[in-house]
Amino acid sequence: MPTLRTPPSGQPPRPRGPAAPGSRPSGLTWYLLAGLLVLAAGQAWFMKPPGRAVTYSEFKRYLRADQVAEVIVGPESLQGTLKQAEAGTTAFTTARIEDPKLVDELDARCVKYTGEVTNRWLTDALGWVFPVLLLVGFWSFFLKRMSGGPEGGVMSFARSKAKLFAEDDVTISFADVAGVDEAEQELREIVEFLRTPGKYTSLGGKIPKGVLLVGPPGTGKTLLARAVAGEAKVPFFSLSGSEFVEMFVGVGAARVRDLFTQAEAKAPCIIFIDELDALGRTRVQNPMGSHEEREQTLNQLLAEMDGFDARKAIIIMAATNRPEVLDPALLRPGRFDRQVLVDKPDIKGREAVLRIHTRGVVLAPEVDIAVVAARTAGFAGADLANLVNEAALLAARGNKTAVDQRDFDEAADRLIAGLEKKRVMSPREREIVAYHEAGHALVATLVPSLDPVHKISIVQRGFGALGYTMQLPLEDRYLLQRGDLINQLAVLLGGRTAEELALGDISTGAQNDLQRATDMARSMVTEWGMSDAVGAISYSDRRQSPFLEAGPGSDRGPYAEETARLIDGEVKRLMTQAHEQARVLLMTHRDALERVTRRLLVIEVMEGAELRALLAESVPPSHA
Ligand code: ADP
Ligand code: MG
Ligand code: ZN
């Protein structure tokens, strides 16, 4: 499916922190620099040797000439005064040299001498305090830098990434969600809890703790959770399960702890954990221990859910499209004990969703949203949002002033069968495809009680889809009867049968049809008990997600070799029957097949009405 949508709104722009990398040095650095200068100046002033610097030999000369009046002997230098001023001063300084006889000499010349009572604190201080200060300074400066920004930098990875959506930030309400009425109904109750928690707790009732939204991808689970926060006007903490499971061991658990601490301070509020399955998969005994981090996080989550005060109005919501992989501990009472199914919308729901998403779109007056809704069976809310966007883009590309029905049709075609491909088919290939699709379409029209054909196309789309026949269900179906399924088998085989009849050969284009037909026939036999020979027994051992497509490969259930042979025989019988049914129908309407194919080769895309007209013209007398 093409994804030309803009990213979903709702993530508020992240403000940059004041000390984000790249900004100017913080005040601390300036203080440090100033301090450094003052200290250096002080040292220079205090340490400046008073008086003229002389060499030690010079000093000795003065001493021997009896010119020295006084000497202060320091550990490293000698300071003294001369009896007569020389070079304008009597003071002098000289570096001290190891000279054991100095004292004797001083005594002999009757020079006043004394040891230096040094006040060296400043030097000492400068010696070690300063580097320490410098270190501390840089340390705190970098700490600040690294943890700068609301995202939390390197140093704050343990802190929760939960962003607090302030009350007015959540502007989503139930009016923005459609087609999931049952879920909405259940969640309205939660909104009520959050709005007036006292009303329920005063009677001794406990507010539900956890609500799990379960449903296929794109059905609006995230949207619903935000709508609950918007309706209840409470803060909304949202985190994705995968965000918990990253980086280092222990970080996830710390995040969970932090999230709950933050939330408790803000009650009433909602904590929303999206994609819970990333975090809450069944814990397994793993010899490699590679899932320890996730399990630790999950355990912490369970502990927090049990631990927090039930009287505080905190609702923990979570969403998943794979409920079957969740750890059973998550679903126990007191945890996510409420489960809300968010399913794909039915035809009315699709219409409502389309109306929501076309609110800001300029529509041509002839656009019929109900028709678009009818064409898009199986679309989830997100697909419908995508469809509207795609149609708007198409209209813009065509420089139209409004989005018209054709744009919607084309957008739907694209979403259903993949983008139009540029590669051209050879005339021979086109003919094969035309016969093939005409075969599908005719069988679909000729068998009773099936969805009427909406459109046939031999315009190549995406990989693998060389053409398609689209049937438009008159209503959403939740149950299919055996007769319907057998007819559907015939329709699936109709393409291949038409190739056989008209061209005397078959192509690889029918491979997908065959696979689908075989899968369906096998399910009829092994899952739905629709084969009399096998009986009403389910031999299926498939445990699959109810929402995701079944993976490839058919896993056979635990049954005997003999049963396997019986099943294979029944599948084969169903397929042969369907093939025969398609063959008879197409033989009877051989001329219609020809007409439809010729017409298709000209116009490439045929509407259902034209197909039925062509068929009506050529009903042979034998049919009556
Ligand atoms: P999920 O979380 O179930 O995968 P999202 O809530 O993320 O689906 O849906 C993605 C987008 O699709 C939404 O932002 C919204 O625009 C649209 N959408 C999905 N479901 C609905 C719905 N029921 N009503 C209106 N819009 C929907
Ligand atoms: Mg989601
Ligand atoms: Zn086909």
XYZ file of C-alpha atoms and ligand atoms in Angstrom:
653
model
C 0.000 0.000 0.000
C 1.426 3.392 -0.811
C 2.010 5.533 2.181
C 1.984 9.130 1.123
C 0.412 10.288 4.327
C 1.897 12.909 6.473
C 2.921 11.511 9.826
C 0.117 11.403 12.362
C -0.248 14.561 14.298
C -0.306 14.536 18.039
C 3.375 14.606 18.814
C 3.893 18.118 20.067
C 7.091 19.775 18.910
C 9.753 19.138 21.453
C 11.136 22.261 23.018
C 14.893 22.362 23.175
C 16.479 22.588 26.544
C 18.450 25.666 27.502
C 21.692 23.721 27.629
C 21.170 21.761 24.504
C 24.378 20.842 22.739
C 25.582 23.638 20.572
C 24.281 26.454 22.697
C 26.638 28.971 24.312
C 28.582 27.988 27.454
C 26.473 28.132 30.574
C 26.943 30.714 33.349
C 28.954 28.226 35.339
C 31.754 28.281 32.807
C 31.997 32.042 32.995
C 32.197 31.958 36.792
C 34.929 29.391 36.562
C 36.938 31.450 34.141
C 36.569 34.599 36.242
C 37.617 32.733 39.384
C 40.641 31.406 37.595
C 41.743 34.904 36.584
C 41.298 36.327 40.082
C 43.303 33.483 41.571
C 46.070 33.878 39.060
C 46.260 37.613 39.725
C 46.252 37.028 43.471
C 48.988 34.515 43.192
C 51.076 36.842 41.096
C 50.626 39.623 43.628
C 51.224 37.596 46.771
C 53.982 35.525 45.378
C 55.855 38.393 43.850
C 59.246 38.336 45.489
C 59.765 41.670 47.229
C 62.944 43.282 46.075
C 65.610 42.840 43.490
C 66.429 39.371 42.332
C 70.083 38.572 42.771
C 72.073 35.447 42.170
C 73.201 33.365 45.077
C 76.846 34.170 44.404
C 76.002 37.864 44.431
C 74.276 37.384 47.774
C 77.342 35.590 49.086
C 79.460 38.486 47.906
C 77.230 40.979 49.733
C 77.413 38.802 52.806
C 81.158 38.615 52.761
C 81.313 42.384 52.193
C 79.231 42.799 55.337
C 76.538 44.547 53.405
C 73.640 42.304 54.385
C 71.500 43.625 57.222
C 68.884 40.939 57.582
C 67.899 37.622 55.976
C 64.723 35.616 56.038
C 65.509 32.050 55.085
C 62.666 30.441 53.276
C 62.480 26.889 52.047
C 63.155 27.902 48.502
C 64.371 31.439 48.639
C 66.202 33.916 50.757
C 64.853 37.398 51.205
C 66.806 40.084 52.828
C 67.782 43.708 53.080
C 71.082 45.310 52.346
C 72.670 47.926 54.560
C 72.950 50.334 51.643
C 70.467 50.767 48.907
C 71.551 49.329 45.623
C 69.642 49.895 42.416
C 67.174 51.995 44.426
C 66.210 49.328 46.947
C 67.683 47.572 49.900
C 65.438 44.542 49.462
C 66.678 41.558 47.542
C 65.678 38.013 46.838
C 67.677 35.073 45.796
C 66.961 31.470 45.134
C 68.111 29.227 47.911
C 70.928 26.835 47.272
C 71.826 23.992 49.541
C 74.503 25.663 51.653
C 75.121 24.068 55.065
C 77.609 26.733 56.134
C 75.211 29.614 55.537
C 74.131 29.854 59.173
C 77.712 29.887 60.397
C 78.544 32.624 57.970
C 75.504 34.648 58.984
C 76.497 34.237 62.611
C 80.013 35.329 61.861
C 78.835 38.512 60.182
C 76.257 39.213 62.887
C 73.439 39.258 60.335
C 69.963 39.052 61.763
C 68.414 35.946 60.318
C 65.245 34.062 60.753
C 63.367 31.221 59.158
C 60.341 32.049 57.113
C 57.046 31.583 58.793
C 55.373 31.064 55.513
C 51.739 31.477 55.042
C 51.510 29.048 52.204
C 47.836 28.277 52.268
C 47.234 30.210 49.153
C 49.874 28.391 47.186
C 48.680 25.091 48.547
C 45.137 26.010 47.820
C 46.073 26.906 44.322
C 48.045 23.711 44.128
C 45.189 21.364 44.703
C 41.928 23.164 45.299
C 42.015 24.737 41.941
C 42.318 21.574 39.830
C 39.606 20.012 41.926
C 37.406 23.019 41.376
C 38.123 22.871 37.718
C 37.257 19.202 37.560
C 34.039 19.655 39.454
C 33.179 22.534 37.221
C 33.693 20.630 34.030
C 31.962 17.620 35.448
C 28.823 19.451 36.328
C 28.945 21.365 33.104
C 29.034 18.215 31.028
C 26.453 16.529 33.162
C 24.177 19.411 32.462
C 24.923 19.262 28.786
C 24.420 15.589 28.427
C 21.154 15.588 30.222
C 20.011 18.666 28.411
C 16.693 18.694 26.648
C 13.362 17.206 27.630
C 14.181 13.948 25.916
C 16.729 13.319 28.611
C 20.249 13.021 27.367
C 22.776 10.289 27.775
C 22.843 10.621 31.511
C 19.141 10.330 32.087
C 18.343 7.236 30.111
C 16.942 5.693 33.206
C 14.388 8.389 33.480
C 11.053 7.749 31.911
C 10.517 8.934 28.410
C 6.880 9.524 29.212
C 5.921 12.865 27.873
C 3.246 14.565 29.776
C 0.467 15.782 27.600
C -0.969 18.580 29.568
C -4.714 18.686 29.891
C -5.363 20.961 26.975
C -2.876 19.145 24.812
C -5.208 16.253 24.250
C -7.754 17.791 21.960
C -8.926 14.479 20.571
C -12.420 13.519 21.579
C -14.799 10.745 20.741
C -16.052 12.895 17.891
C -12.783 12.141 16.105
C -13.289 8.408 16.295
C -15.914 6.484 14.391
C -16.886 2.972 13.530
C -15.938 1.524 16.885
C -19.142 2.172 18.770
C -18.923 -0.720 21.189
C -15.427 0.166 22.270
C -16.472 3.765 22.606
C -19.365 2.764 24.819
C -17.102 0.892 27.196
C -14.591 3.668 27.304
C -17.204 6.260 28.138
C -17.488 4.527 31.456
C -13.766 4.966 32.024
C -14.118 8.640 31.216
C -16.812 8.826 33.846
C -14.489 7.202 36.406
C -11.787 9.692 35.686
C -14.053 12.683 35.812
C -15.687 11.911 39.120
C -13.669 9.256 40.876
C -15.237 10.105 44.204
C -18.682 9.064 43.038
C -17.538 5.477 42.642
C -15.059 5.116 45.468
C -17.368 6.584 48.081
C -19.622 3.593 47.653
C -16.719 1.232 48.127
C -16.285 0.416 44.499
C -12.879 0.147 42.994
C -11.982 1.982 39.891
C -10.740 -0.392 37.223
C -7.000 -0.287 36.932
C -6.180 -1.555 33.521
C -7.978 -1.408 30.220
C -6.563 -3.311 27.286
C -7.516 -2.210 23.796
C -7.299 -5.163 21.457
C -7.674 -5.017 17.711
C -6.010 -5.177 14.319
C -3.485 -2.521 13.335
C -4.842 0.842 12.298
C -8.267 0.545 13.848
C -7.800 3.531 16.107
C -6.610 2.082 19.409
C -4.080 4.809 20.018
C -6.616 7.341 18.875
C -9.214 6.010 21.323
C -6.837 6.120 24.263
C -6.064 9.734 23.551
C -9.736 10.456 23.109
C -10.397 9.102 26.602
C -7.836 11.504 28.023
C -9.305 14.309 25.953
C -12.830 13.588 27.088
C -11.920 13.180 30.738
C -9.599 16.186 30.578
C -6.863 14.419 32.484
C -3.134 14.223 31.830
C -2.107 11.525 29.444
C 1.188 9.706 29.786
C 1.966 7.697 26.712
C 4.750 5.275 26.127
C 5.306 2.593 23.592
C 6.134 -0.900 24.758
C 9.169 -0.975 22.567
C 10.544 2.105 24.307
C 10.748 0.141 27.500
C 12.824 -2.538 25.921
C 15.859 -0.726 24.773
C 19.419 -0.118 25.761
C 20.778 -1.497 28.952
C 19.569 -4.023 31.428
C 17.594 -2.440 34.187
C 16.708 0.680 32.286
C 13.259 -0.548 31.356
C 12.405 -1.414 34.927
C 13.649 1.955 36.105
C 11.501 3.612 33.489
C 8.409 1.807 34.647
C 9.085 2.842 38.233
C 9.661 6.404 37.196
C 6.560 6.500 35.042
C 4.353 5.427 37.901
C 5.934 7.899 40.296
C 5.323 10.689 37.832
C 1.779 9.575 37.216
C 0.879 9.226 40.872
C 1.723 12.855 41.382
C -0.685 13.784 38.614
C -3.684 11.621 39.442
C -6.288 11.463 38.088
C -4.546 10.608 34.879
C -4.069 7.987 32.212
C -0.981 5.939 31.585
C -1.047 4.537 28.076
C 1.288 1.778 27.016
C 1.111 1.314 23.278
C 2.201 -1.943 21.683
C 2.066 -3.785 24.954
C 3.042 -7.011 23.202
C 6.582 -5.689 22.724
C 6.921 -5.703 26.467
C 4.417 -8.178 27.733
C 5.137 -11.322 25.786
C 4.789 -14.564 27.631
C 7.834 -15.069 29.760
C 9.705 -18.127 28.708
C 12.404 -20.192 30.223
C 15.189 -19.224 27.925
C 18.512 -20.971 28.317
C 20.272 -18.109 26.596
C 18.683 -15.601 28.959
C 18.405 -13.104 26.164
C 15.030 -11.817 27.222
C 15.997 -11.011 30.757
C 15.710 -7.301 30.243
C 12.180 -7.543 28.924
C 11.125 -9.833 31.700
C 12.566 -7.575 34.313
C 10.613 -4.708 32.826
C 7.454 -6.756 32.673
C 7.871 -7.844 36.280
C 8.329 -4.268 37.324
C 5.178 -3.299 35.468
C 3.213 -6.041 37.180
C 4.583 -4.998 40.545
C 3.683 -1.364 39.973
C 0.202 -2.238 38.805
C -0.357 -4.228 41.957
C 1.337 -1.683 44.127
C -0.285 1.597 43.396
C -3.140 2.903 45.350
C -6.381 1.775 43.797
C -8.161 4.763 45.245
C -6.070 7.051 43.154
C -7.757 7.568 39.850
C -5.023 6.324 37.588
C -6.163 4.261 34.662
C -3.602 2.226 32.847
C -4.544 1.725 29.247
C -2.660 -0.437 26.852
C -3.064 -1.426 23.237
C -2.050 -4.498 21.335
C -2.827 -6.252 18.101
C -1.432 -9.522 19.362
C -3.351 -10.373 22.498
C -2.505 -14.047 22.170
C 1.175 -13.525 22.887
C 0.605 -11.554 26.076
C 1.781 -12.984 29.338
C -1.249 -14.368 31.153
C -0.135 -12.546 34.279
C -0.994 -9.275 32.580
C -4.591 -10.287 32.119
C -5.254 -11.326 35.688
C -7.835 -9.469 37.771
C -6.463 -6.229 39.076
C -4.325 -5.767 36.041
C -5.616 -5.518 32.490
C -8.820 -7.222 33.424
C -10.949 -5.101 31.136
C -10.511 -5.810 27.506
C -12.052 -3.703 24.834
C -12.241 -4.976 21.292
C -11.479 -2.362 18.664
C -12.395 -3.967 15.383
C -12.396 -2.964 11.756
C -15.398 -0.815 10.903
C -18.412 -2.126 9.030
C -19.914 -0.301 6.094
C -21.691 2.290 8.251
C -18.592 2.731 10.345
C -16.427 3.182 7.282
C -18.753 5.866 6.055
C -18.507 7.657 9.393
C -14.717 7.401 9.434
C -14.579 8.738 5.878
C -16.785 11.649 6.904
C -14.405 12.475 9.742
C -11.399 12.430 7.483
C -13.037 14.350 4.642
C -13.974 17.180 7.006
C -11.075 19.285 5.856
C -11.150 18.150 2.240
C -12.821 20.019 -0.613
C -15.176 17.488 -2.165
C -16.866 17.718 -5.525
C -20.653 17.741 -5.075
C -21.131 14.395 -6.801
C -18.892 12.516 -4.403
C -20.871 9.840 -2.616
C -19.095 8.817 0.564
C -21.459 5.875 0.957
C -20.226 4.395 -2.314
C -16.632 4.844 -1.259
C -17.470 3.117 1.993
C -19.034 0.226 0.093
C -15.940 -0.202 -2.014
C -13.577 -0.385 0.907
C -14.637 -3.490 2.785
C -11.857 -4.664 5.047
C -10.243 -1.266 5.357
C -9.278 -0.209 8.857
C -9.616 3.388 10.024
C -6.014 4.170 9.185
C -6.467 2.779 5.661
C -9.482 5.006 5.165
C -7.565 8.040 6.382
C -4.874 7.054 3.928
C -7.430 6.697 1.137
C -8.792 10.197 1.655
C -5.311 11.629 1.667
C -4.395 9.708 -1.449
C -7.507 10.924 -3.258
C -6.728 14.508 -2.287
C -3.185 14.131 -3.587
C -4.447 12.707 -6.853
C -6.852 15.588 -7.300
C -4.086 18.047 -6.583
C -1.845 16.339 -9.109
C -4.613 16.735 -11.683
C -4.913 20.441 -10.790
C -8.526 20.008 -9.818
C -10.395 22.404 -7.579
C -12.143 19.613 -5.690
C -11.669 15.937 -5.033
C -14.112 13.961 -7.159
C -15.382 10.419 -7.240
C -12.792 9.338 -9.780
C -10.017 10.346 -7.417
C -11.538 8.226 -4.712
C -11.921 5.309 -7.102
C -8.370 5.549 -8.250
C -7.060 5.942 -4.726
C -8.991 2.854 -3.705
C -7.656 0.966 -6.719
C -4.170 1.919 -5.735
C -4.583 0.967 -2.143
C -6.211 -2.310 -3.032
C -3.995 -3.541 -5.768
C -0.837 -1.550 -5.364
C 0.423 1.324 -7.388
C 0.093 1.334 -11.133
C 3.137 -0.051 -12.748
C 4.780 1.510 -15.696
C 5.972 -1.675 -17.350
C 3.886 -2.551 -20.388
C 2.624 -6.013 -21.111
C 2.982 -7.693 -24.463
C -0.253 -8.010 -26.487
C -0.200 -11.738 -25.882
C 0.099 -11.238 -22.131
C -2.707 -8.708 -22.198
C -4.920 -11.173 -23.969
C -4.225 -13.861 -21.410
C -4.950 -11.472 -18.582
C -8.128 -10.273 -20.270
C -9.450 -13.802 -20.711
C -8.470 -14.621 -17.175
C -10.244 -11.665 -15.601
C -13.259 -12.036 -17.855
C -13.478 -15.625 -16.657
C -13.484 -14.566 -13.003
C -16.029 -11.850 -13.679
C -18.400 -14.041 -15.661
C -18.401 -16.871 -13.172
C -18.928 -14.348 -10.379
C -21.922 -12.939 -12.213
C -23.349 -16.297 -13.217
C -23.231 -18.128 -9.894
C -26.130 -17.336 -7.608
C -26.115 -15.168 -4.497
C -22.636 -13.775 -4.738
C -21.413 -10.248 -4.475
C -21.940 -8.485 -7.790
C -18.877 -7.580 -9.804
C -18.006 -3.958 -9.336
C -15.089 -3.565 -11.667
C -12.768 -5.544 -13.894
C -9.378 -4.246 -14.738
C -6.478 -5.433 -16.828
C -4.349 -2.467 -15.867
C -1.251 -3.829 -14.311
C -0.710 -2.903 -10.699
C 2.138 -3.625 -8.368
C 3.971 -6.894 -8.408
C 2.018 -9.986 -9.238
C -1.330 -8.319 -9.818
C -1.720 -8.165 -13.592
C -5.376 -7.443 -13.370
C -8.230 -7.862 -11.009
C -11.906 -8.424 -10.695
C -13.456 -6.568 -7.834
C -16.668 -7.661 -6.260
C -18.703 -5.315 -4.180
C -20.449 -6.918 -1.247
C -23.954 -5.670 -0.731
C -23.499 -6.018 2.986
C -20.762 -6.991 5.386
C -20.590 -10.701 5.923
C -19.633 -12.392 9.094
C -20.838 -15.847 8.187
C -20.490 -17.761 4.973
C -22.457 -20.856 4.100
C -21.119 -23.874 2.329
C -22.931 -22.900 -0.865
C -21.296 -19.472 -0.840
C -17.895 -21.002 -0.396
C -18.342 -23.502 -3.207
C -19.426 -20.674 -5.490
C -16.408 -18.681 -4.415
C -14.186 -21.602 -5.295
C -15.691 -21.604 -8.758
C -15.046 -17.866 -9.111
C -11.447 -18.300 -8.035
C -10.960 -21.033 -10.607
C -12.883 -19.095 -13.268
C -9.813 -17.243 -14.476
C -7.794 -20.351 -15.100
C -10.738 -22.125 -16.670
C -11.283 -19.264 -19.114
C -7.650 -19.494 -20.172
C -8.056 -23.214 -20.768
C -11.200 -22.800 -22.829
C -10.157 -19.856 -24.932
C -6.460 -20.416 -25.383
C -6.092 -24.126 -24.820
C -3.317 -23.482 -22.391
C -2.839 -22.128 -18.901
C -0.470 -19.520 -17.590
C 1.283 -18.923 -14.304
C -1.055 -16.009 -13.614
C -3.504 -18.320 -11.884
C -1.086 -19.385 -9.193
C -2.451 -17.056 -6.541
C -6.024 -18.066 -7.361
C -5.128 -21.707 -7.024
C -3.481 -21.156 -3.705
C -6.388 -19.225 -2.305
C -8.862 -21.753 -3.620
C -6.900 -24.655 -2.178
C -6.576 -22.944 1.188
C -10.272 -22.300 1.223
C -11.129 -25.862 0.262
C -8.794 -27.210 2.911
C -10.328 -24.970 5.545
C -13.764 -26.134 4.513
C -12.697 -29.710 5.095
C -10.492 -29.429 8.153
C -11.808 -26.412 10.020
C -15.398 -25.859 9.175
C -16.505 -29.466 8.911
C -18.104 -28.924 5.493
C -17.109 -32.200 3.939
C -19.480 -35.084 4.467
C -16.782 -37.686 4.044
C -14.575 -36.198 6.744
C -17.454 -35.143 8.928
C -17.996 -32.385 11.444
C -14.564 -32.473 12.975
C -11.936 -29.784 13.184
C -8.545 -31.080 12.315
C -7.004 -27.682 12.499
C -4.190 -27.158 14.933
C -3.628 -23.584 13.985
C -3.337 -21.156 16.835
C -2.950 -17.866 15.158
C -3.570 -14.287 15.919
C -7.207 -13.565 15.215
C -6.178 -10.304 13.556
C -3.105 -11.003 11.566
C -3.027 -12.867 8.333
C -2.095 -16.484 8.677
C 1.525 -17.100 7.981
C 2.684 -19.239 5.104
C 2.941 -22.960 5.393
C 0.104 -25.210 6.365
C 0.675 -26.845 9.660
C -1.242 -30.028 9.787
C -2.999 -30.988 12.892
C -2.383 -34.152 14.807
C -4.186 -36.715 12.763
C -3.456 -40.071 11.289
C -1.969 -40.764 7.884
C -5.276 -42.218 6.847
C -7.148 -39.049 7.814
C -4.611 -37.017 5.909
C -5.326 -39.020 2.797
C -9.053 -38.589 3.324
C -8.668 -34.846 3.744
C -6.518 -34.561 0.634
C -9.110 -36.511 -1.291
C -11.907 -34.259 -0.127
C -9.975 -31.107 -0.947
C -9.312 -32.465 -4.374
C -12.959 -33.355 -4.852
C -14.086 -29.837 -3.905
C -11.572 -28.310 -6.284
C -12.522 -30.566 -9.164
C -16.184 -29.848 -8.608
C -15.591 -26.114 -8.580
C -13.476 -26.360 -11.702
C -16.197 -28.296 -13.459
C -18.806 -25.764 -12.373
C -16.734 -22.915 -13.765
C -16.086 -24.807 -16.979
C -19.758 -25.517 -17.611
C -20.718 -21.900 -16.930
C -18.068 -20.529 -19.231
C -18.783 -23.068 -22.004
C -22.407 -22.079 -21.939
C -21.454 -18.428 -22.188
C -18.527 -18.863 -24.481
C -19.577 -15.937 -26.692
C -19.984 -13.677 -23.649
C -16.481 -14.570 -22.577
C -15.235 -13.557 -25.991
C -17.124 -10.254 -26.009
C -16.083 -9.261 -22.534
C -12.462 -10.095 -23.296
C -12.430 -8.089 -26.548
C -14.073 -5.151 -24.849
C -11.635 -5.334 -21.941
C -8.694 -5.244 -24.301
C -10.058 -1.970 -25.635
C -11.154 -0.161 -22.531
C -8.953 -1.930 -19.958
C -11.292 -1.132 -17.110
C -14.918 -2.244 -17.198
C -17.665 -1.351 -14.759
C -19.930 -4.044 -13.395
C -22.957 -2.606 -15.189
C -21.359 -2.928 -18.605
C -20.365 -6.497 -17.870
C -23.939 -7.400 -17.004
C -25.208 -5.682 -20.133
C -22.803 -7.629 -22.322
C -23.842 -10.821 -20.641
C -27.545 -10.098 -21.021
C -27.132 -9.491 -24.767
C -25.630 -12.869 -25.320
C -27.579 -15.294 -23.231
C -27.765 -18.311 -25.485
C -31.069 -20.107 -25.890
C -29.737 -23.178 -24.127
C -29.623 -21.258 -20.889
C -33.353 -20.612 -20.785
P -3.894 1.685 16.003
O -3.301 2.300 17.217
O -5.107 0.870 16.276
O -2.910 0.938 15.163
P -4.194 4.410 15.300
O -5.014 4.894 16.415
O -2.745 4.685 15.388
O -4.405 2.865 15.070
O -4.787 4.981 13.944
C -3.997 5.670 13.021
C -4.796 6.767 12.362
O -5.843 6.230 11.572
C -5.473 7.669 13.347
O -4.630 8.703 13.727
C -6.678 8.156 12.577
O -6.330 9.224 11.746
C -7.025 6.988 11.715
N -8.050 6.156 12.334
C -7.881 4.879 12.724
N -9.010 4.388 13.236
C -9.926 5.380 13.187
C -11.287 5.485 13.595
N -11.946 4.451 14.136
N -11.916 6.661 13.398
C -11.261 7.696 12.840
N -9.991 7.660 12.446
C -9.301 6.519 12.611
Mg -1.291 2.342 17.653
Zn -7.155 -14.713 -11.158
